[in-house]
XYZ file of C-alpha atoms in Angstrom:
459
model
C 0.000 0.000 0.000
C 1.416 3.414 -0.997
C 0.482 6.075 1.552
C 0.141 9.400 -0.285
C -1.724 11.476 2.332
C 1.120 12.958 4.374
C -0.571 16.377 4.467
C -3.214 14.829 6.734
C -0.867 12.840 8.945
C 2.631 11.437 8.586
C 3.683 7.974 9.785
C 5.555 8.020 13.087
C 9.214 8.763 12.449
C 11.613 6.053 13.738
C 13.355 8.656 15.897
C 10.001 9.630 17.420
C 9.269 5.997 18.229
C 12.634 5.568 19.942
C 12.265 8.797 21.912
C 8.709 7.924 22.935
C 9.655 4.497 24.261
C 12.708 5.820 26.085
C 10.856 8.712 27.747
C 7.975 6.531 28.935
C 10.237 5.306 31.719
C 11.578 8.739 32.670
C 8.867 11.227 31.818
C 5.788 9.898 33.570
C 6.007 11.957 36.779
C 4.689 15.448 37.503
C 7.315 17.927 36.249
C 6.091 20.479 38.794
C 7.241 18.315 41.724
C 10.622 18.672 43.403
C 11.372 15.026 44.114
C 13.666 12.941 41.900
C 11.051 11.607 39.480
C 9.564 15.065 39.039
C 12.986 16.584 38.365
C 13.672 13.947 35.699
C 10.381 14.731 34.009
C 11.115 18.464 34.195
C 14.530 17.974 32.610
C 12.969 16.107 29.690
C 10.304 18.778 29.226
C 12.806 21.638 29.419
C 15.160 19.930 26.970
C 12.290 19.384 24.534
C 11.262 23.022 24.817
C 14.822 24.215 24.135
C 15.061 21.980 21.069
C 11.693 23.203 19.813
C 12.750 26.828 20.088
C 15.801 26.119 17.930
C 13.513 24.750 15.212
C 10.968 27.553 15.521
C 13.432 30.403 15.981
C 12.302 31.932 19.259
C 12.991 31.887 23.008
C 12.250 28.951 25.290
C 9.859 31.005 27.423
C 7.853 31.855 24.296
C 6.873 28.232 23.509
C 4.160 26.092 25.085
C 2.922 22.629 24.148
C -0.786 22.004 23.616
C -2.951 18.929 23.108
C -3.133 19.419 19.296
C -2.403 21.840 16.501
C -6.071 22.810 16.436
C -5.946 23.600 20.151
C -2.828 25.699 19.558
C -4.690 27.717 16.902
C -7.785 28.200 19.034
C -5.691 29.212 22.049
C -3.466 31.526 20.037
C -6.278 33.315 18.212
C -8.480 33.698 21.293
C -5.608 34.806 23.527
C -4.275 37.408 21.080
C -7.738 38.824 20.395
C -8.487 39.064 24.109
C -5.117 40.611 24.862
C -5.736 43.380 22.327
C -9.424 43.899 23.011
C -8.826 47.576 23.859
C -7.363 48.124 20.394
C -10.475 46.787 18.723
C -12.395 43.723 17.642
C -11.326 43.222 14.044
C -9.655 40.047 12.771
C -8.043 39.407 9.388
C -7.675 35.906 7.922
C -7.130 34.546 4.430
C -9.946 32.768 2.625
C -7.933 29.526 2.477
C -6.950 29.112 6.130
C -7.280 25.759 7.880
C -10.714 25.070 9.324
C -9.369 25.598 12.862
C -8.644 29.239 12.007
C -11.947 29.754 10.211
C -13.879 28.208 13.087
C -12.095 30.541 15.516
C -13.105 33.437 13.261
C -16.725 32.286 13.259
C -16.783 32.151 17.059
C -15.282 35.638 17.189
C -17.941 36.950 14.798
C -20.723 35.332 16.809
C -19.391 37.166 19.860
C -19.655 40.537 18.129
C -16.284 40.803 16.394
C -15.747 41.587 12.723
C -13.690 39.475 10.325
C -12.133 40.349 6.970
C -11.353 37.379 4.740
C -8.587 38.212 2.274
C -9.115 36.585 -1.150
C -6.513 34.535 -2.993
C -5.550 34.227 -6.645
C -6.206 31.164 -8.785
C -2.988 29.577 -7.467
C -4.206 29.901 -3.874
C -1.847 32.688 -2.751
C -2.726 35.951 -1.059
C -1.348 39.285 -2.211
C 0.321 41.172 0.680
C -1.546 44.267 -0.485
C -4.763 42.447 0.418
C -3.679 42.410 4.052
C -2.502 46.025 3.827
C -5.908 47.068 2.498
C -7.718 45.077 5.191
C -5.850 46.663 8.117
C -7.859 49.109 10.210
C -7.313 51.123 13.366
C -9.308 48.532 15.309
C -7.505 45.473 13.883
C -6.455 43.259 16.793
C -4.919 40.311 14.930
C -4.078 38.973 11.489
C -3.686 35.267 10.655
C -1.958 33.636 7.682
C -0.908 30.055 7.004
C 2.686 29.455 5.937
C 1.559 27.011 3.254
C -1.786 25.626 2.175
C -2.698 22.138 3.337
C -4.787 21.250 0.268
C -2.819 22.563 -2.702
C 0.647 23.169 -1.188
C 0.913 26.846 -2.188
C 3.445 28.721 -0.041
C 2.200 32.077 1.220
C 4.218 35.346 1.273
C 4.467 35.323 5.062
C 7.507 37.566 5.362
C 5.899 40.309 3.257
C 2.591 40.102 5.126
C 4.416 40.090 8.472
C 6.219 43.264 7.433
C 2.944 44.953 6.510
C 1.381 43.956 9.822
C 4.438 44.923 11.877
C 4.464 48.395 10.319
C 0.839 48.818 11.399
C 1.499 47.494 14.899
C -0.709 44.430 14.364
C 0.498 40.955 15.442
C 0.505 38.190 12.823
C -0.264 34.595 13.802
C 1.212 32.058 11.385
C -0.255 28.565 11.123
C 2.909 26.633 10.243
C 1.446 23.139 10.546
C 2.309 22.090 6.989
C 5.710 23.759 6.665
C 7.545 23.637 9.998
C 9.028 20.220 9.262
C 10.681 21.699 6.156
C 12.221 24.728 7.818
C 11.651 27.794 10.011
C 9.053 30.381 9.053
C 10.590 33.532 7.647
C 9.490 37.027 8.578
C 8.774 39.017 11.699
C 5.755 37.029 12.863
C 4.270 37.421 16.348
C 2.582 34.078 17.048
C 3.076 30.643 15.489
C 1.263 27.320 15.729
C 2.146 23.823 14.549
C 1.133 20.178 14.925
C 3.478 17.237 15.531
C 1.628 14.618 13.501
C 2.348 16.653 10.353
C 6.117 15.994 10.616
C 6.230 12.452 11.958
C 5.622 13.059 15.642
C 2.829 11.442 17.647
C -0.668 12.856 17.350
C -1.986 14.915 20.221
C 0.919 17.370 20.451
C 0.615 20.962 19.286
C 2.967 23.896 19.601
C 2.175 27.547 20.279
C 4.816 30.286 20.227
C 3.967 33.789 21.453
C 6.714 36.370 21.066
C 7.590 38.626 23.957
C 5.810 41.931 23.699
C 2.623 40.470 22.201
C -0.372 41.272 24.364
C -1.891 37.902 25.180
C -4.665 36.948 27.614
C -5.224 33.215 27.963
C -8.915 32.333 27.914
C -10.687 29.807 30.130
C -9.998 28.779 33.727
C -6.557 29.691 35.050
C -3.938 26.933 35.135
C -0.314 26.916 36.222
C 0.793 24.576 33.448
C 2.577 25.842 30.310
C 2.566 29.507 31.369
C -1.181 29.276 31.871
C -1.747 28.894 28.140
C -2.244 25.124 27.866
C -4.065 23.683 30.877
C -3.661 20.100 31.980
C -0.895 17.635 32.710
C 1.778 17.659 30.007
C 2.170 14.494 27.929
C 5.928 14.527 28.313
C 6.769 11.297 26.405
C 4.737 12.503 23.401
C 6.267 15.988 23.579
C 9.782 14.550 23.692
C 9.004 12.304 20.719
C 7.461 15.192 18.794
C 10.496 17.431 19.183
C 12.929 14.571 18.485
C 11.157 13.856 15.202
C 11.110 17.558 14.304
C 14.886 17.738 14.681
C 15.287 14.523 12.690
C 13.154 15.599 9.732
C 14.798 19.028 9.689
C 18.191 17.338 9.372
C 16.919 15.441 6.323
C 14.731 18.225 4.906
C 17.031 19.866 2.360
C 17.979 16.634 0.612
C 14.505 15.096 0.821
C 12.871 18.273 -0.500
C 14.864 18.038 -3.726
C 13.812 14.423 -4.228
C 10.121 15.006 -3.468
C 9.979 18.090 -5.676
C 11.160 15.992 -8.595
C 8.509 13.368 -7.912
C 5.657 15.848 -7.520
C 6.790 17.730 -10.631
C 6.631 14.407 -12.450
C 3.002 14.055 -11.366
C 2.143 17.693 -12.220
C 3.607 17.302 -15.700
C 2.433 13.841 -16.661
C -1.102 13.661 -15.264
C -2.510 16.174 -17.815
C -0.811 14.196 -20.586
C -2.126 10.852 -19.363
C -5.647 11.910 -18.392
C -7.770 14.240 -20.566
C -9.732 17.109 -19.025
C -7.596 17.609 -15.939
C -6.758 20.857 -14.134
C -3.631 20.869 -11.942
C -4.174 23.427 -9.172
C -1.885 25.339 -6.825
C 1.226 27.393 -7.511
C 3.647 25.640 -9.855
C 6.748 27.138 -8.208
C 6.027 28.425 -4.694
C 4.756 25.204 -3.153
C 5.673 22.607 -0.575
C 7.911 19.779 -1.820
C 5.503 16.866 -1.433
C 2.021 18.147 -2.363
C 0.395 18.101 -5.800
C -3.332 18.523 -6.421
C -5.417 18.078 -9.556
C -9.096 17.893 -10.503
C -10.724 15.717 -13.172
C -13.802 16.691 -15.162
C -16.742 14.262 -15.190
C -15.456 12.371 -12.133
C -17.056 11.579 -8.791
C -14.269 12.232 -6.289
C -15.426 9.603 -3.820
C -15.632 6.924 -6.501
C -12.146 7.818 -7.747
C -10.664 7.634 -4.250
C -12.214 4.187 -3.805
C -10.768 3.041 -7.132
C -7.304 4.265 -6.166
C -7.618 2.662 -2.746
C -8.381 -0.670 -4.396
C -5.228 -0.227 -6.450
C -3.211 0.325 -3.270
C -2.998 4.139 -3.036
C -4.095 6.275 -0.103
C -4.904 9.786 -1.332
C -7.362 12.475 -0.260
C -9.719 14.911 -1.960
C -11.241 18.360 -1.612
C -14.087 17.448 -3.941
C -17.665 18.040 -2.860
C -18.383 14.612 -4.335
C -16.770 13.098 -1.241
C -18.961 15.117 1.127
C -22.519 14.481 2.238
C -23.068 18.266 2.316
C -22.256 18.619 -1.400
C -20.157 21.657 -0.477
C -16.766 21.843 -2.200
C -13.597 22.533 -0.281
C -13.467 26.137 0.883
C -9.908 26.281 -0.492
C -10.880 25.225 -4.023
C -13.901 27.506 -3.825
C -11.784 30.515 -2.848
C -9.363 29.750 -5.689
C -12.190 29.449 -8.215
C -10.850 26.203 -9.682
C -12.466 22.935 -10.735
C -13.549 20.963 -7.676
C -15.016 17.745 -9.060
C -12.783 14.693 -9.172
C -10.211 16.430 -6.976
C -7.193 14.389 -5.868
C -4.501 15.541 -3.440
C -1.283 13.551 -3.512
C 0.961 14.402 -0.565
C 4.111 12.304 -0.481
C 5.715 11.437 2.864
C 9.460 11.532 3.345
C 10.933 8.404 1.828
C 8.155 7.936 -0.730
C 9.396 5.490 -3.350
C 9.862 6.498 -6.975
C 8.428 3.181 -8.141
C 5.208 3.878 -6.214
C 4.835 7.235 -7.982
C 5.379 5.544 -11.341
C 2.806 2.885 -10.520
C 0.351 5.617 -9.488
C 0.806 7.261 -12.892
C 0.174 3.902 -14.558
C -2.985 3.214 -12.567
C -4.582 6.689 -12.593
C -5.723 6.866 -16.262
C -7.617 3.598 -16.016
C -9.180 4.567 -12.676
C -10.422 7.893 -14.053
C -11.688 6.309 -17.273
C -13.550 3.661 -15.291
C -15.333 6.232 -13.132
C -16.225 8.358 -16.139
C -17.625 5.347 -17.963
C -19.838 4.415 -15.000
C -21.173 7.973 -14.874
C -21.839 8.086 -18.617
C -19.426 10.932 -19.286
C -19.142 11.990 -22.958
C -16.048 10.802 -24.802
C -16.163 13.853 -27.099
C -18.517 16.793 -27.735
C -21.513 16.002 -29.890
C -21.284 17.313 -33.474
C -24.931 17.969 -34.333
C -26.579 21.363 -33.993
C -30.100 22.151 -32.884
C -32.083 24.908 -31.110
C -30.498 28.169 -29.974
C -31.016 27.374 -26.283
C -31.074 24.060 -24.448
C -32.286 23.589 -20.876
C -30.588 21.014 -18.645
C -32.474 20.161 -15.450
C -29.941 18.790 -12.947
C -31.812 19.712 -9.794
C -31.248 17.122 -7.094
C -28.187 15.655 -8.813
C -24.769 15.797 -7.192
C -21.489 16.572 -8.910
C -20.221 15.736 -11.449
C -23.594 14.963 -13.069
C -24.550 18.614 -13.868
C -21.332 19.137 -15.847
C -21.650 15.759 -17.574
C -25.188 16.632 -18.699
C -23.969 20.051 -19.886
C -21.256 18.404 -21.976
C -23.675 15.893 -23.498
C -26.027 18.546 -24.862
C -23.565 21.310 -25.674
C -23.070 20.233 -29.267
C -26.797 20.602 -29.940
C -26.673 24.383 -29.850
C -25.199 26.449 -32.681
C -22.362 28.894 -32.204
C -23.891 31.808 -30.318
C -26.485 29.546 -28.688
C -26.722 28.914 -24.940
C -27.198 26.084 -22.491
C -29.036 26.824 -19.247
C -28.110 24.362 -16.480
C -30.401 24.151 -13.451
C -28.597 22.868 -10.348
C -28.874 23.006 -6.584
C -25.369 21.589 -6.052
C -22.966 24.219 -4.697
C -20.109 22.654 -6.661
C -21.741 23.680 -9.941
C -20.829 27.295 -9.170
C -17.167 26.288 -9.525
C -17.288 23.421 -11.972
C -19.400 24.916 -14.757
C -17.177 28.023 -15.144
C -14.134 25.726 -14.960
C -15.587 23.557 -17.738
C -16.067 26.677 -19.884
C -12.470 27.756 -19.359
C -11.132 24.295 -20.198
C -13.348 24.108 -23.316
C -12.811 27.680 -24.505
C -16.518 28.518 -24.154
C -18.157 31.559 -22.551
C -19.578 31.412 -19.050
C -22.327 34.041 -19.075
C -23.243 33.934 -15.378
C -25.934 32.672 -13.047
C -29.540 33.533 -12.296
C -31.925 32.542 -9.490
C -34.206 29.660 -10.421
C -36.934 27.665 -8.709
C -35.252 25.148 -6.438
C -31.706 26.218 -7.262
C -29.640 28.295 -9.679
C -29.519 28.584 -13.461
C -25.984 28.649 -14.934
C -25.726 30.051 -18.466
C -23.089 28.907 -20.953
C -22.722 30.353 -24.471
C -21.127 28.394 -27.305
C -18.451 30.504 -29.009
C -16.720 27.841 -31.104
C-alpha cells in the first residue's frame, strides 16, 4: 500500500518511536514536583522546549505545548484577540486558512467581532496588499498560514508580516504544513504547529507567542505551560514530537529536492495521461511533497475508492466526497475545478516506483469512473435549437457538468445552455468547464429550487 496522504498525517518517524519508548520510563512523573522523578520529568520537558525553540526560531519562554495543533490555533487566536481587546475587535484571515482558524473566526464573529477574509488568486496565494488594504485602526490580529494544506501553495508570510508589523498588528502564522521543512521567515508574532504533520505522535501541538505580544489566555486559570495550555503535560509525546522535528529538519534539504522531482513528475504527466484535468496550486512556490489536480466528469469519492483498491491512499477536496455537497473552501476561494479532486501528498521516503505505478494506474481509474457515470467521450457534433435547458436539480457533482457536456453540441455557435442545479459545486465546476473548453460562461440567475448557470457556445 502506498500512503500518499502525508498532508493529513505522517507515519511516526523512527526517531520519534525511539524517543517515545525511552521517555515513557523517565517522563511519567509530575514535572512540577521537586522530588527525583519530578525533576527527571522536568529535565525532559525543558530539553524538549529548548530543542523546539531552535527549530521555531524563538525563546524557550515563548513556547508552550498544547494537546493538538487545532488547540494551539484556538488558544493563540483567542488569547491574542483578548489581549488586544482595547485596540479593537477586528480580525483578518485569508480565505484559504485551515478550518481551525476559520472556526475561531466564526466564534469571534458570533461574539460581536468583525472578520475580513482576504481573497486569494487562482494559485491559492494571497497578495500582501490584500492584508494592507484590510488593516484598520481597530484590527487586533491577522492570521496567515505558511503554506496551504490542500494545494501546497506557499504564502508570502515575510511580506505580510512586514505589513502587519508596520501597522502594529500581530501576525499569527499557522505553520502546521511547513515547519518540518524549515523555520518560518518574517517578523511574525505568534506561530502554531502540529506534531503529527512531521512524523511526531498525534496529540501534540505547539504555540509560540513572542515577547511583547499582548496575550490573555482564555478559560480557567492553570499553572501549566505559562497558563496557556491547561492540563498535565504528555511529556513522552512531547519529547518524541520534538525529536522527530529535529530529525526531519536534518533530512529536509535533501529530501525536499527528491520530493519536488517526484511531484513535478506528477504535475507534468497527469494532464498528458488523463484528458480534461486541471492541476491546481502554484507551480513554483509550493511545498515539496504536495500536488493537487481535478478531473472533469469524475465523482471524487468513486475515484478515491478506485485508487484505494489499487493500493494508493490519497485524499480529496471534492464536494463529491462530502454528504453536504459543499466543495472545499480552499478550491472555492481559488475558483478552480472541484469535481474529481485528488490531493497527492508524499511522505518523506516515498518510493519512486510507487509514484510511477500511481501514474500507470490513474488513467484507467479515471476512465472507469467516467464510464460508469456516462461521461461523454467527445462533444456532440450535431446542432439544434439556440437554447437548451438542462435540469440537474437534485443531482450531485459531477452529473450537472456531464449533462452540460452531453447537450452542448446541440446548440449552434452563439447559442446557450441553461443548467439548473442546486449543487454548490456547480458554481465552480461549470465556469471551470467553460475555461477548459474555450466557451463563454455568461453567469448565473436565481431559479426555482436552485440556480440557473448560463453557458454560451463561441466555437
